[in-house]
mmCIF file of C-alpha atoms and ligand atoms in Angstrom:
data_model
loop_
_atom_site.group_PDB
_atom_site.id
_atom_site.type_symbol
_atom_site.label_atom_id
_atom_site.label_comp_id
_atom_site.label_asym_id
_atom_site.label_seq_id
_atom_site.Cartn_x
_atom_site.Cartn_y
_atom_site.Cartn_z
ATOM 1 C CA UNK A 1 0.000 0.000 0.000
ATOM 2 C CA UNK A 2 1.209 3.432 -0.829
ATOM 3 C CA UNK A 3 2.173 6.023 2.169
ATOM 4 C CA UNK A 4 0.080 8.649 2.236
ATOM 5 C CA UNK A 5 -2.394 7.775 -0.694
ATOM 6 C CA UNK A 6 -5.858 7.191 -0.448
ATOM 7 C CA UNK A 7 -6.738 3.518 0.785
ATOM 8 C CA UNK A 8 -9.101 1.514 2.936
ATOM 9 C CA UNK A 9 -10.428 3.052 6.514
ATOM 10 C CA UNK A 10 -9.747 -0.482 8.741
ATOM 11 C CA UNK A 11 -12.196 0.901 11.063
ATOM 12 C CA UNK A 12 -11.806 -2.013 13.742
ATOM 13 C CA UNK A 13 -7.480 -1.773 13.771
ATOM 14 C CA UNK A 14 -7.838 1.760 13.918
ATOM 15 C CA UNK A 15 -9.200 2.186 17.594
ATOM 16 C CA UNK A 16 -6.720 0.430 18.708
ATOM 17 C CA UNK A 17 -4.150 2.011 16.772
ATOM 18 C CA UNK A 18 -5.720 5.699 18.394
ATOM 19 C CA UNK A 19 -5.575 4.020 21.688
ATOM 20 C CA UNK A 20 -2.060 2.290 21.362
ATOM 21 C CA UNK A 21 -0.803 6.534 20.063
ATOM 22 C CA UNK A 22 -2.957 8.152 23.509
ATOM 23 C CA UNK A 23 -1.320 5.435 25.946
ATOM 24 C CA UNK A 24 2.041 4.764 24.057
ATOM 25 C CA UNK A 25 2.918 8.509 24.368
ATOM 26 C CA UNK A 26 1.977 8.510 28.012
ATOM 27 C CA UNK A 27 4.067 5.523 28.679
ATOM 28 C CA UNK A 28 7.341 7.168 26.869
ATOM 29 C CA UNK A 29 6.757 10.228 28.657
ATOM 30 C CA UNK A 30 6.671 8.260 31.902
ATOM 31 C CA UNK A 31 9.419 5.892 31.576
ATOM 32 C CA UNK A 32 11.481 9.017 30.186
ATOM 33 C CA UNK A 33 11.281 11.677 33.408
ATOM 34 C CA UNK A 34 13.563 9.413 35.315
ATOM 35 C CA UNK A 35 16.713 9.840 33.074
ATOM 36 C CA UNK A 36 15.509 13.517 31.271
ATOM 37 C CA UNK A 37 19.221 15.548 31.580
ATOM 38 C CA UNK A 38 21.542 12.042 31.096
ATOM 39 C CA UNK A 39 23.786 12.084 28.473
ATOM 40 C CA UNK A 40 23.254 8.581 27.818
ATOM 41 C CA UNK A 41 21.014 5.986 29.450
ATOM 42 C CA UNK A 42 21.517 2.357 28.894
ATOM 43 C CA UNK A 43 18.670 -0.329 28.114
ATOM 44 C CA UNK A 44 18.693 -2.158 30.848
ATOM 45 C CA UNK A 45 18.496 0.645 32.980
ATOM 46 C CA UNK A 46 15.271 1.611 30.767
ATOM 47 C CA UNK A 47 13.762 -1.431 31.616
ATOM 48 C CA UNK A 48 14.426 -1.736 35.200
ATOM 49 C CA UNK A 49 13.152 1.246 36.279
ATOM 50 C CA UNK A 50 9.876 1.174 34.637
ATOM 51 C CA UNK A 51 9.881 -2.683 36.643
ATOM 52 C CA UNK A 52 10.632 -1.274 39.714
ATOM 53 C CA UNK A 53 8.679 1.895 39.733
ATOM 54 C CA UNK A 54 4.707 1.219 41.560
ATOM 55 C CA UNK A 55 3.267 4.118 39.252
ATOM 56 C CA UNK A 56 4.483 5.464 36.013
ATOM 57 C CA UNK A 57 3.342 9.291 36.297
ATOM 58 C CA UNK A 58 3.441 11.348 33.372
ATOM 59 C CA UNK A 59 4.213 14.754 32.831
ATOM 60 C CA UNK A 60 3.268 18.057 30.624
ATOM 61 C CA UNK A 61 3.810 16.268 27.678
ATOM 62 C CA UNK A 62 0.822 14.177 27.967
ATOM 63 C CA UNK A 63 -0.978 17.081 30.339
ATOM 64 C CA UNK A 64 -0.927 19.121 27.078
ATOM 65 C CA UNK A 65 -1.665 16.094 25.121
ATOM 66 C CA UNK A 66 -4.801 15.342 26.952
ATOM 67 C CA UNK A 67 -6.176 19.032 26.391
ATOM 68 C CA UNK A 68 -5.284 18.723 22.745
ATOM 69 C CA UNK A 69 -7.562 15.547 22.482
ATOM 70 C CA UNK A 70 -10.537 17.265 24.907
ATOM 71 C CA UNK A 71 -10.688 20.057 22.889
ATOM 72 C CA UNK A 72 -10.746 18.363 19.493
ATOM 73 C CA UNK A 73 -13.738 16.273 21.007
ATOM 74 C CA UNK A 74 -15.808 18.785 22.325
ATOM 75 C CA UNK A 75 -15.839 21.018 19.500
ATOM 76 C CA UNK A 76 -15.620 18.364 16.414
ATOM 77 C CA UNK A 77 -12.634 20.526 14.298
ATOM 78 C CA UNK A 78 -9.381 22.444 15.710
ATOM 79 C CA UNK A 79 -10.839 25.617 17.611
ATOM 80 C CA UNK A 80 -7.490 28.038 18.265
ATOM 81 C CA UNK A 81 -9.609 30.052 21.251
ATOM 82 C CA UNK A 82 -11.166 26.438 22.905
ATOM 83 C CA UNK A 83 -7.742 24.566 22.091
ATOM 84 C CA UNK A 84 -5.913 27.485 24.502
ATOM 85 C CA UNK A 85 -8.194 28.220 26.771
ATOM 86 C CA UNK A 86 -8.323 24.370 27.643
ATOM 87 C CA UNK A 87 -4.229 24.367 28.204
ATOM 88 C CA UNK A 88 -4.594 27.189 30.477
ATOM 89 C CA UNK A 89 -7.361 25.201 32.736
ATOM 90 C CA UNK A 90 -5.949 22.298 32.101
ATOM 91 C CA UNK A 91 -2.412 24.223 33.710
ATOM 92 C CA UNK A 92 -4.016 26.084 36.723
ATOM 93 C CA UNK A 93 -5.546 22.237 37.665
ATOM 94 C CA UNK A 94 -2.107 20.661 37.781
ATOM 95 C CA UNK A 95 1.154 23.342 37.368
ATOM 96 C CA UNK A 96 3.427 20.657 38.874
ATOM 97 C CA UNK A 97 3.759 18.674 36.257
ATOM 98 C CA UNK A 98 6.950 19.930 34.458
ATOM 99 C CA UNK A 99 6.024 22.310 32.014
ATOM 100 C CA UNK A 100 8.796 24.220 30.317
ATOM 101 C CA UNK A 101 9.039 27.820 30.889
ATOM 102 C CA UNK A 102 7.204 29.377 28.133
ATOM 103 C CA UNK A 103 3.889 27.937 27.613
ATOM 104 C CA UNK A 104 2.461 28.807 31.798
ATOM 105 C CA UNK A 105 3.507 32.916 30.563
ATOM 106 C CA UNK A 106 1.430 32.147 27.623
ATOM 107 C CA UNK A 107 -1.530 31.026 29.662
ATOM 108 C CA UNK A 108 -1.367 33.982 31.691
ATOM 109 C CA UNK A 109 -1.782 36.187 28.817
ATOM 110 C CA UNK A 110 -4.817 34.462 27.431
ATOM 111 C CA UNK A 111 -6.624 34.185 30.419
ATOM 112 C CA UNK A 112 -5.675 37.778 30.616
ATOM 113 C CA UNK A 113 -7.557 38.418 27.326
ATOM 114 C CA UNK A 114 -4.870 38.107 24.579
ATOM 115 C CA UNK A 115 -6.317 36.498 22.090
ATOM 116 C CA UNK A 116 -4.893 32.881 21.227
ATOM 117 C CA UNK A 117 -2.951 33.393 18.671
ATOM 118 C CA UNK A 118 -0.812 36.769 19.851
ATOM 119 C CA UNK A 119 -0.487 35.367 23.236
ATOM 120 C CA UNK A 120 3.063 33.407 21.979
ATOM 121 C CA UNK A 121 4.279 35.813 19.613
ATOM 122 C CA UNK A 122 6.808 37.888 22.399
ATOM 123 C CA UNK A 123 7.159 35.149 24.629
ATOM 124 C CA UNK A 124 11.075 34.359 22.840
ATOM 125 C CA UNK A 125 12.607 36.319 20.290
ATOM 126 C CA UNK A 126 10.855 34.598 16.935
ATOM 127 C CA UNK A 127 8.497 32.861 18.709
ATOM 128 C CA UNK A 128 9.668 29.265 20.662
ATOM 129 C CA UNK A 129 11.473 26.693 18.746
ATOM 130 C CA UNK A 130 11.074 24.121 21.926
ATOM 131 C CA UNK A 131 9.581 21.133 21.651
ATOM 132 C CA UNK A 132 6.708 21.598 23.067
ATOM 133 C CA UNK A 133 3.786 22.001 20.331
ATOM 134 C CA UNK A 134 5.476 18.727 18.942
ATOM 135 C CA UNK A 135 5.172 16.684 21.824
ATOM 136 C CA UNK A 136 0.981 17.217 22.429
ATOM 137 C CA UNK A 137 0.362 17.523 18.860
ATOM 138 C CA UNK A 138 -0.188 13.132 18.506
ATOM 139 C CA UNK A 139 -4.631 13.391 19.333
ATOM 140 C CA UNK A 140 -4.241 16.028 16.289
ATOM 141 C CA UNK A 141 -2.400 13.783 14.030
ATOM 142 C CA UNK A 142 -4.794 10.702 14.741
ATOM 143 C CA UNK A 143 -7.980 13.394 14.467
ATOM 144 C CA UNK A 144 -6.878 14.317 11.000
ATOM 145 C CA UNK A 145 -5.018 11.460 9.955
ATOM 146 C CA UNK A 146 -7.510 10.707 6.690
ATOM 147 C CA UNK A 147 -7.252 14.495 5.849
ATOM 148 C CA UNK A 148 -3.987 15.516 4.540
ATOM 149 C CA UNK A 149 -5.332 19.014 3.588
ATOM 150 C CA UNK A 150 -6.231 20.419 6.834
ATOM 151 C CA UNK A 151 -3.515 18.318 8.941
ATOM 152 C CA UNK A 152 -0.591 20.706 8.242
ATOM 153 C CA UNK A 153 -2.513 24.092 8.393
ATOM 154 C CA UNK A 154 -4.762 22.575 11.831
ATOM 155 C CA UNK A 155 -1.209 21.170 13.298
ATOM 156 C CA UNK A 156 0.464 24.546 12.739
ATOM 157 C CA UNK A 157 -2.118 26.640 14.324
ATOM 158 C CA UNK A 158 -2.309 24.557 17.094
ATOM 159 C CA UNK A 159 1.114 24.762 17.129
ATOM 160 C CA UNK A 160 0.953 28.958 17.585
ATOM 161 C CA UNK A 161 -1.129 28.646 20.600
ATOM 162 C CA UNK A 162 1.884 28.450 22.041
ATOM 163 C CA UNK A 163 4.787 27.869 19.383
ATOM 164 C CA UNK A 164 5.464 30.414 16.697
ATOM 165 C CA UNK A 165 9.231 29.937 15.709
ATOM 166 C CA UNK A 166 8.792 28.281 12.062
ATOM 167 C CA UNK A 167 11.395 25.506 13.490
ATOM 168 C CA UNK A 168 8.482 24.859 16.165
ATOM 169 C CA UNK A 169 5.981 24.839 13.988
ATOM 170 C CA UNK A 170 7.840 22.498 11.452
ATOM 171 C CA UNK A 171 8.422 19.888 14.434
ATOM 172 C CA UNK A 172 4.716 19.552 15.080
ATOM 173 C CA UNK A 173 3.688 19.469 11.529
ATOM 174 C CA UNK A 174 6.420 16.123 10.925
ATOM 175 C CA UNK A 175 5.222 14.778 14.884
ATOM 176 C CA UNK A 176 1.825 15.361 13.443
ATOM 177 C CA UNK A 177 2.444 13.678 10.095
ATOM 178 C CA UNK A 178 4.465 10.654 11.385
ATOM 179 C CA UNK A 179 1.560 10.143 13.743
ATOM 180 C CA UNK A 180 -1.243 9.797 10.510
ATOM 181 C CA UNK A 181 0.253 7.675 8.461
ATOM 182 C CA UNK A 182 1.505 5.400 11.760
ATOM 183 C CA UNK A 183 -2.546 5.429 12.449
ATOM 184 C CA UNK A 184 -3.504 5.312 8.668
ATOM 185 C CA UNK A 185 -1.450 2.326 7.858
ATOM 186 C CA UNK A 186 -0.152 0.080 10.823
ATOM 187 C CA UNK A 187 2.914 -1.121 10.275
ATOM 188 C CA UNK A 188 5.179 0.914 7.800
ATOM 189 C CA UNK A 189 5.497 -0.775 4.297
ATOM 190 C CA UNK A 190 8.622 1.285 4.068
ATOM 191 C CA UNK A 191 10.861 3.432 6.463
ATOM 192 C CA UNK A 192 12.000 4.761 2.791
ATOM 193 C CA UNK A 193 8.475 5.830 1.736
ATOM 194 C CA UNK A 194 7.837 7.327 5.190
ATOM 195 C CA UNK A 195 10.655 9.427 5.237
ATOM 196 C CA UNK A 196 10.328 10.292 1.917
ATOM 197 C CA UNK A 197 6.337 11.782 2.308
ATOM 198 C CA UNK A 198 7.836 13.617 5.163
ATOM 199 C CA UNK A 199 10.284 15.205 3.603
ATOM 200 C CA UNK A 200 7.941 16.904 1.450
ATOM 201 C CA UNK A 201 6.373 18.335 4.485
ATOM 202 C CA UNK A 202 10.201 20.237 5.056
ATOM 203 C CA UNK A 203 10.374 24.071 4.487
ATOM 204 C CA UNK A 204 13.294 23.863 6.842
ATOM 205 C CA UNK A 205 16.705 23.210 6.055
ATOM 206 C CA UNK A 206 16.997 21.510 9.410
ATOM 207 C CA UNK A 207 14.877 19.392 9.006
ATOM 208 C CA UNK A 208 15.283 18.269 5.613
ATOM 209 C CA UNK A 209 19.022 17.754 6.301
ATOM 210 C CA UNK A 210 18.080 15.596 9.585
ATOM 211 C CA UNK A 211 15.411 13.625 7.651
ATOM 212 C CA UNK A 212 18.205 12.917 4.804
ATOM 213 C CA UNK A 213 20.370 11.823 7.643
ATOM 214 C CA UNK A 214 18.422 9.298 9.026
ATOM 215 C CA UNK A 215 18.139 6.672 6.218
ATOM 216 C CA UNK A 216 21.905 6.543 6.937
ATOM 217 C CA UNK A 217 21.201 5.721 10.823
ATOM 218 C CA UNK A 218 18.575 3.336 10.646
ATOM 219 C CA UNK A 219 20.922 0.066 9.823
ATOM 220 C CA UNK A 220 23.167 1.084 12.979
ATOM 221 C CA UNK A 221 24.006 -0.636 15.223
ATOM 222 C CA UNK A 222 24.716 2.151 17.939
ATOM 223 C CA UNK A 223 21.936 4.191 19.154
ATOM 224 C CA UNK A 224 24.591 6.624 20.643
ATOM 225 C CA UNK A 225 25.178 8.058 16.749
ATOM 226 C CA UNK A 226 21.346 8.953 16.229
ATOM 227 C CA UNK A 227 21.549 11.252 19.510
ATOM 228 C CA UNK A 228 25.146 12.568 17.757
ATOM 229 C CA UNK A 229 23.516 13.160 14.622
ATOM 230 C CA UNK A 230 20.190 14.057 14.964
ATOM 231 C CA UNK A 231 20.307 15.545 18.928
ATOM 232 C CA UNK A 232 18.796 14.792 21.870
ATOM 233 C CA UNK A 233 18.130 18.590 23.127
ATOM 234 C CA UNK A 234 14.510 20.476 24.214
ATOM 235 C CA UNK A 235 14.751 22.121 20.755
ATOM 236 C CA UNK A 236 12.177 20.720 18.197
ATOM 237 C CA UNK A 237 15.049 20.526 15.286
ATOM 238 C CA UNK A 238 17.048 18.696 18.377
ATOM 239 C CA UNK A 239 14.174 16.159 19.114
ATOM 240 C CA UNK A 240 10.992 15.588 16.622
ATOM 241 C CA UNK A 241 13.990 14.189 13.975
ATOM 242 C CA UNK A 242 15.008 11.842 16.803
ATOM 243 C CA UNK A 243 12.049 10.695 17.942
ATOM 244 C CA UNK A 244 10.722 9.570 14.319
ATOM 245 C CA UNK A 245 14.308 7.878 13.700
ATOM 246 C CA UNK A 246 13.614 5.928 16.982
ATOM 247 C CA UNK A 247 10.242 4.706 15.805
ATOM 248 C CA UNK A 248 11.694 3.753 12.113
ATOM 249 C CA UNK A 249 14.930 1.738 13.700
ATOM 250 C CA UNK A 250 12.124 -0.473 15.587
ATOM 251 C CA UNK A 251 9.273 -0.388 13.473
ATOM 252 C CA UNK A 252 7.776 -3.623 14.800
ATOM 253 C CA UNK A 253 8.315 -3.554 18.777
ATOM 254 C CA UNK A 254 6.814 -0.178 20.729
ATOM 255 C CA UNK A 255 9.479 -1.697 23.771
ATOM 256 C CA UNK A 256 12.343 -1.204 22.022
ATOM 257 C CA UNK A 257 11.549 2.283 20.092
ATOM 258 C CA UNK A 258 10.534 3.832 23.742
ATOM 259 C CA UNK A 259 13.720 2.425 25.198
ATOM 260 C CA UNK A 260 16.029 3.480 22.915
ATOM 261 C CA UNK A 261 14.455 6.562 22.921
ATOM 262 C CA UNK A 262 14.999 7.043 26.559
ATOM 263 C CA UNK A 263 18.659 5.862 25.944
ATOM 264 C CA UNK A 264 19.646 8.594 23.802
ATOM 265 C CA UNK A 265 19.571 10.625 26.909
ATOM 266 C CA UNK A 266 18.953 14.547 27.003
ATOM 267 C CA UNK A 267 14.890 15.042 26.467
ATOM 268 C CA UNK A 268 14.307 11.895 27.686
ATOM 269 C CA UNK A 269 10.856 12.132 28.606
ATOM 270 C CA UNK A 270 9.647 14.251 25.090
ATOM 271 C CA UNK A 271 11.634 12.203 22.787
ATOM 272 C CA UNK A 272 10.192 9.126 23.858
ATOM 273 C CA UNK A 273 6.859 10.296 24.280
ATOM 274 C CA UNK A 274 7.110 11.500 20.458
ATOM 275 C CA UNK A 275 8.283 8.308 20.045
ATOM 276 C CA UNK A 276 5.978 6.223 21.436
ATOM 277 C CA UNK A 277 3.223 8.244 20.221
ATOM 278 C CA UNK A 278 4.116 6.820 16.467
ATOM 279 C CA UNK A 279 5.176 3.334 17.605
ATOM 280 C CA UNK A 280 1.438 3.180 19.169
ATOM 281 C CA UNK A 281 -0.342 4.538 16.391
ATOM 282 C CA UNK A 282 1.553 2.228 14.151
ATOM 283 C CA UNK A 283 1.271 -1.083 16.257
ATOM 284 C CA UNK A 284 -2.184 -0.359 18.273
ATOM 285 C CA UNK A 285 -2.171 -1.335 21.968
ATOM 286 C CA UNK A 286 -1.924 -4.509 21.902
ATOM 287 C CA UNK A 287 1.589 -4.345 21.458
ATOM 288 C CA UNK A 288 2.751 -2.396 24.116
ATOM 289 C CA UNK A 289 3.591 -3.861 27.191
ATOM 290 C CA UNK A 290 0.956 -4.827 29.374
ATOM 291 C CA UNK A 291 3.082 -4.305 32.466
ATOM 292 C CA UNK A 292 3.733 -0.971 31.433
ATOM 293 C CA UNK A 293 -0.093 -0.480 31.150
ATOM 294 C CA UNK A 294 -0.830 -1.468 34.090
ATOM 295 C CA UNK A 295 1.167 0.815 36.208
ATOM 296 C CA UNK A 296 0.295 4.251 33.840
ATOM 297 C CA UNK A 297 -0.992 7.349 36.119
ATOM 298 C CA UNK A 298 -4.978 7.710 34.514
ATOM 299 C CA UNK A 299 -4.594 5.218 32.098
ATOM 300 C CA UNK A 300 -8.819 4.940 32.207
ATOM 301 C CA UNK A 301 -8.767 8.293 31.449
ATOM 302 C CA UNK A 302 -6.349 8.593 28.442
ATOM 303 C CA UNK A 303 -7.976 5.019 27.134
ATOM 304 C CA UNK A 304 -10.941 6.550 26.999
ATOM 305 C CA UNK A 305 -9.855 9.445 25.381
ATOM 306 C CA UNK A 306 -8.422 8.024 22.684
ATOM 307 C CA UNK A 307 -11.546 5.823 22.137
ATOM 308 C CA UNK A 308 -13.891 9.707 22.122
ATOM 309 C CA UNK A 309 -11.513 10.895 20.056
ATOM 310 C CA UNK A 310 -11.845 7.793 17.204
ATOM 311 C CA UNK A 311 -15.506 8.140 17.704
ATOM 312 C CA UNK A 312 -15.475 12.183 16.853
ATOM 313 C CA UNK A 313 -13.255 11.306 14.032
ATOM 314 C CA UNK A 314 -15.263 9.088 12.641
ATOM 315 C CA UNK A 315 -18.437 11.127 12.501
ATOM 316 C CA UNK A 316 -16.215 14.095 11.113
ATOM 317 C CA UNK A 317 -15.435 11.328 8.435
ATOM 318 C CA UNK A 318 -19.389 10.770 7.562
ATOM 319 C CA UNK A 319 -20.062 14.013 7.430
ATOM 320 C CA UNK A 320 -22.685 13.692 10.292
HETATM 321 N N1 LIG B 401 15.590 31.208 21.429
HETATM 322 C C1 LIG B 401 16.356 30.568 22.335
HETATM 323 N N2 LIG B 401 15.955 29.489 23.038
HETATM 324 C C2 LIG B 401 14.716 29.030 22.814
HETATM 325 C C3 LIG B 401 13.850 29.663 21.884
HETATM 326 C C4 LIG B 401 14.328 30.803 21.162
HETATM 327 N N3 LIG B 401 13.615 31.462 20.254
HETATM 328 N N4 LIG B 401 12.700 28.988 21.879
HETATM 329 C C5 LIG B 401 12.834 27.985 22.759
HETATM 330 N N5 LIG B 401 14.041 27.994 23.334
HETATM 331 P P1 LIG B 401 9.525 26.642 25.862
HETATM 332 P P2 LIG B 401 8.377 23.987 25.685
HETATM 333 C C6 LIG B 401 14.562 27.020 24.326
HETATM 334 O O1 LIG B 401 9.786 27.442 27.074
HETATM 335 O O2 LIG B 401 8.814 23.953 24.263
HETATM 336 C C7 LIG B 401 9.204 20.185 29.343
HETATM 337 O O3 LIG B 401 10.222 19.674 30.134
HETATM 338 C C8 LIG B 401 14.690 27.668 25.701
HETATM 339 O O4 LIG B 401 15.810 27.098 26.354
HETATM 340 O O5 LIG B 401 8.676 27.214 24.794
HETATM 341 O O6 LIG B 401 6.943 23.778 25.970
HETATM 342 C C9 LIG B 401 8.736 19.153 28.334
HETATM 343 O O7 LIG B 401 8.840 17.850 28.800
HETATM 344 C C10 LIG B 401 13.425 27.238 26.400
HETATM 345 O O8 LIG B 401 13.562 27.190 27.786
HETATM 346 O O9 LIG B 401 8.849 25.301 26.422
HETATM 347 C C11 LIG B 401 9.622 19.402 27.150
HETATM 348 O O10 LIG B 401 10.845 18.743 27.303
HETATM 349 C C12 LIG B 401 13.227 25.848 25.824
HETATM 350 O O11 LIG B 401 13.650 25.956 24.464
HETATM 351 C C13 LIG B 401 9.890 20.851 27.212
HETATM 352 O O12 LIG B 401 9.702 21.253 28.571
HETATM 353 C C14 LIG B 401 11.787 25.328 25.870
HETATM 354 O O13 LIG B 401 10.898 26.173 25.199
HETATM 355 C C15 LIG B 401 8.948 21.608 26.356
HETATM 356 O O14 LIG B 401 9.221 22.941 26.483
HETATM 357 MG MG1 LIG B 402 10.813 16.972 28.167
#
């Protein structure tokens, strides 16, 4: 089957693939925030302290992720104002959980009034290039993920709520795209074909260059080069690329994607919630360890999210 072109809507597969992208980003998010600052984590240490952890809590990541999906469920389409005033509620409710410095300034000025897409613009010089509109952005990609028209311009505004560095935005429109075709297809036909339909998504040099790069890393036997050559940093440019490269070096096991992901060191928690985000949609949930499951802060909640969120985009899909 062709990446990216128009095919059959498995309708049964694909609620598990939404709720394998909700939970599998939760899950690399959690078993990240132990090691986030390391300069290099190994495996086994990955997989021990998810074992001997009671509860796998998540952080902002999948805070932000969670008001991405509420909002695109309540109101049926991408709604800037809702979509923001949501992460703002969503942050006065729980402020603990890690957020970077920008986005709780941001919140402040909307609930002050600034409308939701000015509230970002003087928050860094340019706008932010962090991370952080990539790492939520996965309920979007799933939401949109038969609609390759309105996925870039929806995951770009949504983006600006709190993102408006083009190097931002550029990282949440690939997250966003690696996400759909994970959900659209299942298991990639092609690392090749995947990288190749991103890569036409690529205004930035950056990105393009990192995207190039990859095809290079994915027969490699060290994990330690991808974090050398595509980064491991807060950055979007220094994350999004790694994340994706993560997913296509393990393209059949959600385990090992997440764990190397957390062994690159650096972002641990983003990159491998990126990363598990398109190694969920791509394998559904019945591929990622049930152990793991088990032990997720609010997994009822974020299962049942993803499941309203397939629901809403399947009535979007009829029309009705
Ligand atoms: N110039 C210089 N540095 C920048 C710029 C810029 N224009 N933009 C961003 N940075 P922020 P996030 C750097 O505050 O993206 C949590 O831990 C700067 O160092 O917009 O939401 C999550 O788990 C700034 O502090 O927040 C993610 O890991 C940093 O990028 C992360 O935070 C983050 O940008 C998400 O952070
Ligand atoms: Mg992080």
């Amino acid at each position: 089957m062709k990446i990216g072109g128009k095919g059959r809507y498995p309708f049964g597969p694909l609620r598990e693939r939404f709720r394998g992208c909700m939970l599998g980003l939760a899950l690399g998010d959690a078993l990240g925030v132990p090691f986030e600052g390391r300069r290099e984590v190994r495996g086994d240490q990955v997989w021990r302290a998810a074992e001997e952890r009671p509860l796998l809590r998540y952080t902002d990541d999948t805070h932000m992720a969670i008001g991405v999906a509420e909002s695109l469920i309540k109101c049926g389409r991408f709604e800037g104002r809702h979509m923001a005033e949501t992460f703002a509620r969503n942050f006065k409710e729980e402020p603990w959980r890690g957020y970077g410095p920008g986005p709780p300034r941001v919140f402040e000025k909307i609930e002050a009034g600034v409308p939701w897409d000015r509230a970002a613009e003087t928050i860094y010089p340019g706008g932010s290039f962090g991370n952080g509109a990539a790492m939520r952005v996965a309920p979007l990609g799933l939401y949109y993920c038969r609609d390759f028209k309105l996925l870039p311009e929806a995951a770009a505004q949504q983006s600006k709520i709190t993102h408006t560095h083009p190097l931002g935005i550029e990282g949440a429109v690939l997250q966003a795209f690696a996400v759909a075709l994970a959900a659209l297809h299942g298991p990639i036909p092609s690392a090749g074909e995947l990288l190749a339909r991103l890569r036409t998504l690529t205004g930035e040099e950056i990105y393009r260059s990192k995207l190039e790069e990859m095809e290079s890393l994915l027969g490699e036997p060290r994990a330690s080069a991808v974090a050398l050559r595509l980064g491991n940093g807060i950055e979007a440019f220094n994350s999004v690329p790694a994340a994706i490269c993560c997913f296509l070096r393990h393209p059949g096991s959600f385990a090992e994607a997440v764990v190397e992901a957390v062994s690159l060191g650096g972002d641990t928690d983003t990159i491998a919630a990126m990363a598990g985000a398109i190694a969920g949609a791509s394998l559904g949930v019945e591929k990622i360890p049930r152990g793991w499951l088990a032990k997720l802060e609010n997994k009822d909640y974020l299962d049942q999210l993803a499941v309203r969120l397939w629901e809403a985009a399947l009535k979007g899909a009829d029309g009705s």
